[in-house]
Short mmCIF file of C-alpha atoms in Angstrom, two decimals:
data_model
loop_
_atom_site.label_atom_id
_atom_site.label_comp_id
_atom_site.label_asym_id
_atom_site.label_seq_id
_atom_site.Cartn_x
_atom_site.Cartn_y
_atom_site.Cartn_z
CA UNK A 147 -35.07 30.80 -133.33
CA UNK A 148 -35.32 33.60 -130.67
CA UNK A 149 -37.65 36.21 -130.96
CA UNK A 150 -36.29 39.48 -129.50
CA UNK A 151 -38.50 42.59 -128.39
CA UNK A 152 -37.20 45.98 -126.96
CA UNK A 153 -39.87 47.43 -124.76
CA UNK A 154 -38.15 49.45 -123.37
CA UNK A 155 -34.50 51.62 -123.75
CA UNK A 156 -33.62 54.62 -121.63
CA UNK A 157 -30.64 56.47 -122.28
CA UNK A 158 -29.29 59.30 -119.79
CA UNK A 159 -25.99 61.74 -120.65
CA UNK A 160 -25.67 59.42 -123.97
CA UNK A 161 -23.98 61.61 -126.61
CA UNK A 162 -25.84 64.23 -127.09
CA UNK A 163 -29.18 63.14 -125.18
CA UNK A 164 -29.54 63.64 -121.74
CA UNK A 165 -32.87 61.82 -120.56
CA UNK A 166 -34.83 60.02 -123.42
CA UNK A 167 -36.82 56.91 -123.07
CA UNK A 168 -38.11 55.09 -126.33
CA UNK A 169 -41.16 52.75 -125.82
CA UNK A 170 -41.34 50.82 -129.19
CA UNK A 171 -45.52 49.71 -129.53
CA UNK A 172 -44.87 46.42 -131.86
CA UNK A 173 -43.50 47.00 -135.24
CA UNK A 174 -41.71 50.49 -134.87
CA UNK A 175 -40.08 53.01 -137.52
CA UNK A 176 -37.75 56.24 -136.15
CA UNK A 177 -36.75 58.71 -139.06
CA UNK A 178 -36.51 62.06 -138.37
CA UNK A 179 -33.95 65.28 -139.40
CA UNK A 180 -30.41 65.07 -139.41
CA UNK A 181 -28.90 65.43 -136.24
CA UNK A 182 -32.08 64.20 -134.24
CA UNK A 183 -30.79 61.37 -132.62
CA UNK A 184 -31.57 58.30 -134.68
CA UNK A 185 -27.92 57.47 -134.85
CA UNK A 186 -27.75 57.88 -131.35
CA UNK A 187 -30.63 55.89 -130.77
CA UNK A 188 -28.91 52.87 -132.07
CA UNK A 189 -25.65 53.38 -131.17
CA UNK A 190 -27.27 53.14 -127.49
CA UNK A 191 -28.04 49.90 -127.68
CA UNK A 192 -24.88 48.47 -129.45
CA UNK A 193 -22.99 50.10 -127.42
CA UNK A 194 -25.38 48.45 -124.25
CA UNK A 195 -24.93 44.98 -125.98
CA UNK A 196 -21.81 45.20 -127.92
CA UNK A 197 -19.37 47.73 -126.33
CA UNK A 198 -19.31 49.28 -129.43
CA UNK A 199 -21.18 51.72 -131.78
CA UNK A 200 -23.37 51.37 -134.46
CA UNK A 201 -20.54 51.39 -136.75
CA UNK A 202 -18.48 48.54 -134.73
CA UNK A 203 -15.94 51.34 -133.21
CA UNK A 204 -15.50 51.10 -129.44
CA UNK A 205 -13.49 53.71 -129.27
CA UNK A 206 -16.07 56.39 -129.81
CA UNK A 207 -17.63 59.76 -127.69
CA UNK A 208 -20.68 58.19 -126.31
CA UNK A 209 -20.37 61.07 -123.03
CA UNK A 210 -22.14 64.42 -123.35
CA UNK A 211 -19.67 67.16 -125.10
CA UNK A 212 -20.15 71.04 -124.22
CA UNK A 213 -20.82 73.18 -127.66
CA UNK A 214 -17.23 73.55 -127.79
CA UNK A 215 -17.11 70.07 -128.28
CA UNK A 216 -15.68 69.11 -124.67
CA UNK A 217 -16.50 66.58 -122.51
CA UNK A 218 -18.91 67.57 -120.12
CA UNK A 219 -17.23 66.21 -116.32
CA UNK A 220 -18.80 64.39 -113.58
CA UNK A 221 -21.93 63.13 -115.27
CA UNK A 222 -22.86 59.38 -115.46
CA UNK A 223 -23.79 58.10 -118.94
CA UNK A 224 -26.34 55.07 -118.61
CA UNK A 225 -28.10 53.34 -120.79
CA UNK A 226 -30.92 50.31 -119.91
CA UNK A 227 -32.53 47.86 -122.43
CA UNK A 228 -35.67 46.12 -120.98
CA UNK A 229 -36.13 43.09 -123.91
CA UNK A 230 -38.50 40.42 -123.95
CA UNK A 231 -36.71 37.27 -125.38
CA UNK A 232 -39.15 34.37 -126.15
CA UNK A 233 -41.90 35.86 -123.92
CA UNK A 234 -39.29 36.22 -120.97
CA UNK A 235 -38.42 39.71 -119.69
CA UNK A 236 -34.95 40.68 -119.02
CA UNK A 237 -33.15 43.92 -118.11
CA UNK A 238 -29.47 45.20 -119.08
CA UNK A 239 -28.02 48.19 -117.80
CA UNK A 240 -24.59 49.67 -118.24
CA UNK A 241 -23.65 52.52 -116.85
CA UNK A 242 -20.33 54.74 -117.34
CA UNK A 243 -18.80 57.19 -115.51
CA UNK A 244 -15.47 58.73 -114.47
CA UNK A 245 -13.43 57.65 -111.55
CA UNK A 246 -12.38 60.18 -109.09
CA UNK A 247 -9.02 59.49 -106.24
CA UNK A 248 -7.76 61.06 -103.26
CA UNK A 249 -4.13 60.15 -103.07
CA UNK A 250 -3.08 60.12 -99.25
CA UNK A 251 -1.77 63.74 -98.52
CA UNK A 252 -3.96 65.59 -101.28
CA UNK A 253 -6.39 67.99 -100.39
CA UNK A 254 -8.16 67.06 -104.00
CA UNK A 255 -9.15 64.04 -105.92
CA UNK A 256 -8.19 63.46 -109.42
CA UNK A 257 -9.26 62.03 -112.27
CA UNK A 258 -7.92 58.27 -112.70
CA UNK A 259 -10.42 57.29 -115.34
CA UNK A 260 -13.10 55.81 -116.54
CA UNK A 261 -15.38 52.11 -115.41
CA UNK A 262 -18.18 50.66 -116.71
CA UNK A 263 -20.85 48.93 -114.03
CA UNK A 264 -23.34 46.05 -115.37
CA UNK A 265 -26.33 44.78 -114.24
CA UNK A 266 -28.48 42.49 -114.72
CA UNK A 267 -32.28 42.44 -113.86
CA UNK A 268 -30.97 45.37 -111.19
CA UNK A 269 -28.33 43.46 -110.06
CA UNK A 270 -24.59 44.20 -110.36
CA UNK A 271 -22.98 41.47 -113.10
CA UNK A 272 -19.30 41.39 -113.74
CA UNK A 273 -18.09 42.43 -117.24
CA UNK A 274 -17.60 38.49 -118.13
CA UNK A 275 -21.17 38.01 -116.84
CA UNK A 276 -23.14 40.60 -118.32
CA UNK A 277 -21.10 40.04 -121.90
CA UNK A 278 -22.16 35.98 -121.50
CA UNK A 279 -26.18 36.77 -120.96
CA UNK A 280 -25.51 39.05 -123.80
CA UNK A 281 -24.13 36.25 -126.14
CA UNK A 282 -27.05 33.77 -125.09
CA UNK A 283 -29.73 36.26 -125.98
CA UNK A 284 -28.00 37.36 -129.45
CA UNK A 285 -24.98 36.52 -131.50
CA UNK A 286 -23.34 40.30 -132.30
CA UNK A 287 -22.86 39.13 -136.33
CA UNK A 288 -26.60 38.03 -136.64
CA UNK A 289 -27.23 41.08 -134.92
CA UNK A 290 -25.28 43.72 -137.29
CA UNK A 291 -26.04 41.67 -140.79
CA UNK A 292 -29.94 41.87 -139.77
CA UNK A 293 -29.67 45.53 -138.40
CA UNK A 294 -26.75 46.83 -141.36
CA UNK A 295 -27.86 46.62 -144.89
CA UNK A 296 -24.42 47.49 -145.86
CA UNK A 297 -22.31 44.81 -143.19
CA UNK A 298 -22.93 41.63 -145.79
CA UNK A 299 -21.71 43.32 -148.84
CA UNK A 300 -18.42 44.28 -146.79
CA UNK A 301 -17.71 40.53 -145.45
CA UNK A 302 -14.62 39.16 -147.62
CA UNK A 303 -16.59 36.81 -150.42
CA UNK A 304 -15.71 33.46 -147.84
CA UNK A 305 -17.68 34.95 -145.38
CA UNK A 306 -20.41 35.80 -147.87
CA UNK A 307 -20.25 32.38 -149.41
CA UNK A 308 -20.24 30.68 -145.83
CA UNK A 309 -23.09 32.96 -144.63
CA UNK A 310 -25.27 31.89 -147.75
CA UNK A 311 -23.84 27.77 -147.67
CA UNK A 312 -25.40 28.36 -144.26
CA UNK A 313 -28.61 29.72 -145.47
CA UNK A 314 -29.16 27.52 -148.73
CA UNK A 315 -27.32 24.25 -148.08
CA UNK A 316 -24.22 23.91 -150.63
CA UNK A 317 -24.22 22.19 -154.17
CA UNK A 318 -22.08 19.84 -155.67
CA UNK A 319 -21.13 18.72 -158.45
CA UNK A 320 -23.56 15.84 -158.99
CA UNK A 321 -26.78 18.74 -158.32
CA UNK A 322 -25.90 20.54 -160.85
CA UNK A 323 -25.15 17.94 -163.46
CA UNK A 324 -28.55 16.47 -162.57
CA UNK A 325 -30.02 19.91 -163.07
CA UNK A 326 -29.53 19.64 -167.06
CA UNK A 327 -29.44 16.97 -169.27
CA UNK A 328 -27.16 18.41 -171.26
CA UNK A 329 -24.57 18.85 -168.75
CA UNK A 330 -23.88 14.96 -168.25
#
């Protein structure tokens, strides 16, 4: 079994936070108001991991909206991890940001969309890359059962059943006849 420790995870133009790092000292508990970020917080690091949010979307507004609820241009939305795994440091980074292009014979560029950059340990990863170091450090399932109280009880009953054969070992027949006297 792995053991998994954030030390570290910096997030910069990330929804609604522009520059935040969060040291975690050992066994660590964020609560706070509504609205303060601890939804944010989280959906940080899925999203760093998992391409997704929190909540399993990946199609979600994780760049910096204007109080009129616009995206705020030209900003790059980043988010690092530094983990520990087993005692052995390792660093993810994405980082997002809009794509600008001069077409030949334009005096401006325009917007052509977005792209994502990975690294690894400071060094630029391909997508395939960076999701593969992800997937030997944690398996996303594990990750959202242990982090959702809510994601077991909304698994179809198989996957319940399979998730607990896993756990317990199954029983057949023969157990349970042996368990009472009465029943053979």
């Amino acid at each position: 079994m792995k053991k998994l420790t954030i030390n570290k995870l910096t997030l910069k133009n990330f929804k609604g936070i522009k520059d935040f790092s969060f040291e975690p000292n050992g066994n660590t508990s964020v609560f706070g108001e509504n609205a303060s970020g601890k939804t944010t917080l989280i959906d940080s690091f899925t999203w760093l991991l998992f391409n997704s949010d929190s909540q399993g979307k990946t199609a979600f507004q994780l760049k910096p909206v204007d109080q009129d609820g616009q995206e705020i241009h030209n900003l790059e939305t980043e988010v690092e991890g530094v983990l520990e795994i087993n005692n052995k440091p390792v660093a993810l980074k994405k980082r997002f940001y809009e794509k600008y292009t001069k077409k030949r014979g334009q005096a401006m560029a325009e917007f052509t969309g977005h792209t994502t950059d990975h690294f690894i340990d400071d060094v630029p990863a391909k997508k395939g890359e960076f999701d593969s170091k992800v997937a030997e450090i944690l398996d996303m399932n594990a990750f959202k059962l242990v982090t959702n109280p809510m994601e077991f009880n909304q698994l179809h009953w198989t996957g319940r059943r399979q998730i607990l054969l896993e756990m317990c070992g199954d029983v057949t027949d023969q157990d349970v006849i042996d368990s009472d006297s009465k029943l053979s």
